[in-house]
Amino acid sequence: MASGVLLFSTSAELVRVPATAVVYVSADGNYSELTTADGARVVLTSQLGQVEKRIAESAAAAGNRFIRIGKSLIINRDYISFINAGRQKLVLSDCRTFRHELSASREALKALKELIEKEADNE
């Protein structure tokens, strides 16, 4: 697999996207919806757990930038720009061209906030 590329394949389709272009993947029943930085939304015929496993298998390509938040969301941590656990609000943005406001559980956002703070302290 090419460096930095995520590949999702089924019997009928192939989705190949640079890992840096993926902003988040959300659960949609037995499907998942991948959202890219250019605003494209691609429906994957896989449950979120299967997508998470595929990303983990491609960890070198993805640079370990992805993290699962709760039961229904995988995000690219490079795009985290705002977390408010009390209001259950998460904003993913490149601070120039796109901004996605998402909702997640208080517990998941609190854990994410603590993880990001800990990583910042270790840098």
Tab-separated table of C-alpha atoms in Angstrom:
chain	number	residue	atom	x	y	z
A	1	MET	CA	0.000	0.000	0.000
A	2	ALA	CA	1.233	3.458	-0.843
A	3	SER	CA	2.472	5.489	2.079
A	4	GLY	CA	-0.214	7.602	3.728
A	5	VAL	CA	-3.141	6.048	1.848
A	6	LEU	CA	-6.180	4.326	3.333
A	7	LEU	CA	-7.871	1.692	1.192
A	8	PHE	CA	-11.383	0.326	1.677
A	9	SER	CA	-12.497	-2.389	-0.713
A	10	THR	CA	-15.644	-4.473	-1.182
A	11	SER	CA	-16.734	-6.779	-3.972
A	12	ALA	CA	-18.325	-3.833	-5.766
A	13	GLU	CA	-16.218	-0.786	-4.947
A	14	LEU	CA	-12.851	0.596	-3.978
A	15	VAL	CA	-12.245	3.730	-1.924
A	16	ARG	CA	-8.664	5.011	-1.823
A	17	VAL	CA	-8.021	8.222	0.083
A	18	PRO	CA	-4.952	9.922	1.577
A	19	ALA	CA	-5.041	9.544	5.355
A	20	THR	CA	-4.376	13.261	5.783
A	21	ALA	CA	-7.545	14.040	3.809
A	22	VAL	CA	-9.821	12.088	6.175
A	23	VAL	CA	-11.378	14.354	8.802
A	24	TYR	CA	-13.685	11.818	10.444
A	25	VAL	CA	-15.671	8.636	9.975
A	26	SER	CA	-19.100	8.294	11.568
A	27	ALA	CA	-21.300	5.262	12.169
A	28	ASP	CA	-24.529	4.952	10.210
A	29	GLY	CA	-26.073	1.625	11.218
A	30	ASN	CA	-24.329	-1.146	9.315
A	31	TYR	CA	-22.541	1.467	7.198
A	32	SER	CA	-19.977	4.161	7.892
A	33	GLU	CA	-19.652	7.611	6.371
A	34	LEU	CA	-16.174	8.948	5.686
A	35	THR	CA	-15.843	12.745	5.474
A	36	THR	CA	-12.813	14.306	3.790
A	37	ALA	CA	-11.248	17.755	4.054
A	38	ASP	CA	-12.733	18.824	0.715
A	39	GLY	CA	-16.230	18.100	2.045
A	40	ALA	CA	-16.765	14.837	0.184
A	41	ARG	CA	-18.770	12.200	2.015
A	42	VAL	CA	-18.299	8.561	1.070
A	43	VAL	CA	-20.553	5.804	2.363
A	44	LEU	CA	-18.562	2.684	3.210
A	45	THR	CA	-20.330	-0.662	3.298
A	46	SER	CA	-18.621	-1.538	6.581
A	47	GLN	CA	-19.517	-1.051	10.219
A	48	LEU	CA	-17.389	1.438	12.164
A	49	GLY	CA	-15.548	-1.368	13.985
A	50	GLN	CA	-14.437	-2.816	10.650
A	51	VAL	CA	-13.297	0.620	9.473
A	52	GLU	CA	-11.378	1.090	12.738
A	53	LYS	CA	-9.667	-2.267	12.220
A	54	ARG	CA	-8.742	-1.356	8.641
A	55	ILE	CA	-7.271	1.957	9.783
A	56	ALA	CA	-5.301	0.154	12.513
A	57	GLU	CA	-3.928	-2.285	9.915
A	58	SER	CA	-2.806	0.746	7.949
A	59	ALA	CA	-1.380	2.455	11.042
A	60	ALA	CA	1.903	3.246	9.327
A	61	ALA	CA	0.048	4.810	6.425
A	62	ALA	CA	-2.300	6.690	8.732
A	63	GLY	CA	0.518	7.797	11.034
A	64	ASN	CA	-1.582	6.782	14.052
A	65	ARG	CA	-3.504	10.054	13.744
A	66	PHE	CA	-6.919	8.452	14.184
A	67	ILE	CA	-8.750	7.922	17.437
A	68	ARG	CA	-12.140	6.418	18.172
A	69	ILE	CA	-14.488	8.637	20.159
A	70	GLY	CA	-17.370	6.745	21.710
A	71	LYS	CA	-19.406	4.236	19.749
A	72	SER	CA	-20.011	6.200	16.597
A	73	LEU	CA	-17.013	8.323	15.637
A	74	ILE	CA	-13.404	8.009	14.491
A	75	ILE	CA	-11.591	11.320	14.123
A	76	ASN	CA	-8.305	12.540	12.703
A	77	ARG	CA	-6.678	14.170	15.720
A	78	ASP	CA	-4.751	16.590	13.474
A	79	TYR	CA	-8.008	18.502	12.904
A	80	ILE	CA	-9.159	18.909	16.523
A	81	SER	CA	-9.610	22.632	17.123
A	82	PHE	CA	-12.201	22.809	19.932
A	83	ILE	CA	-13.521	20.501	22.659
A	84	ASN	CA	-16.241	21.363	25.144
A	85	ALA	CA	-17.148	18.253	27.123
A	86	GLY	CA	-19.913	19.989	29.085
A	87	ARG	CA	-21.730	21.037	25.920
A	88	GLN	CA	-20.823	17.753	24.168
A	89	LYS	CA	-19.266	19.702	21.310
A	90	LEU	CA	-16.253	18.847	19.166
A	91	VAL	CA	-15.023	20.994	16.287
A	92	LEU	CA	-12.719	19.586	13.627
A	93	SER	CA	-11.167	22.229	11.402
A	94	ASP	CA	-8.059	23.131	9.441
A	95	CYS	CA	-8.735	26.769	10.496
A	96	ARG	CA	-8.834	27.839	6.849
A	97	THR	CA	-11.162	25.974	4.551
A	98	PHE	CA	-13.472	23.711	6.555
A	99	ARG	CA	-15.150	23.370	9.936
A	100	HIS	CA	-17.181	20.389	11.148
A	101	GLU	CA	-19.130	20.579	14.423
A	102	LEU	CA	-19.824	17.168	15.918
A	103	SER	CA	-21.465	15.864	19.055
A	104	ALA	CA	-20.118	13.125	21.319
A	105	SER	CA	-20.688	11.972	24.886
A	106	ARG	CA	-19.342	14.044	27.764
A	107	GLU	CA	-17.228	11.118	28.940
A	108	ALA	CA	-15.674	10.564	25.510
A	109	LEU	CA	-14.886	14.253	25.044
A	110	LYS	CA	-13.474	14.571	28.562
A	111	ALA	CA	-11.163	11.604	27.894
A	112	LEU	CA	-10.146	13.092	24.529
A	113	LYS	CA	-9.404	16.478	26.123
A	114	GLU	CA	-7.238	14.829	28.782
A	115	LEU	CA	-5.375	12.801	26.135
A	116	ILE	CA	-4.636	15.887	24.041
A	117	GLU	CA	-3.478	17.821	27.129
A	118	LYS	CA	-1.215	14.936	28.182
A	119	GLU	CA	0.314	14.728	24.701
A	120	ALA	CA	0.916	18.489	24.715
A	121	ASP	CA	2.655	18.243	28.093
A	122	ASN	CA	4.961	15.525	26.726
A	123	GLU	CA	6.043	17.539	23.685
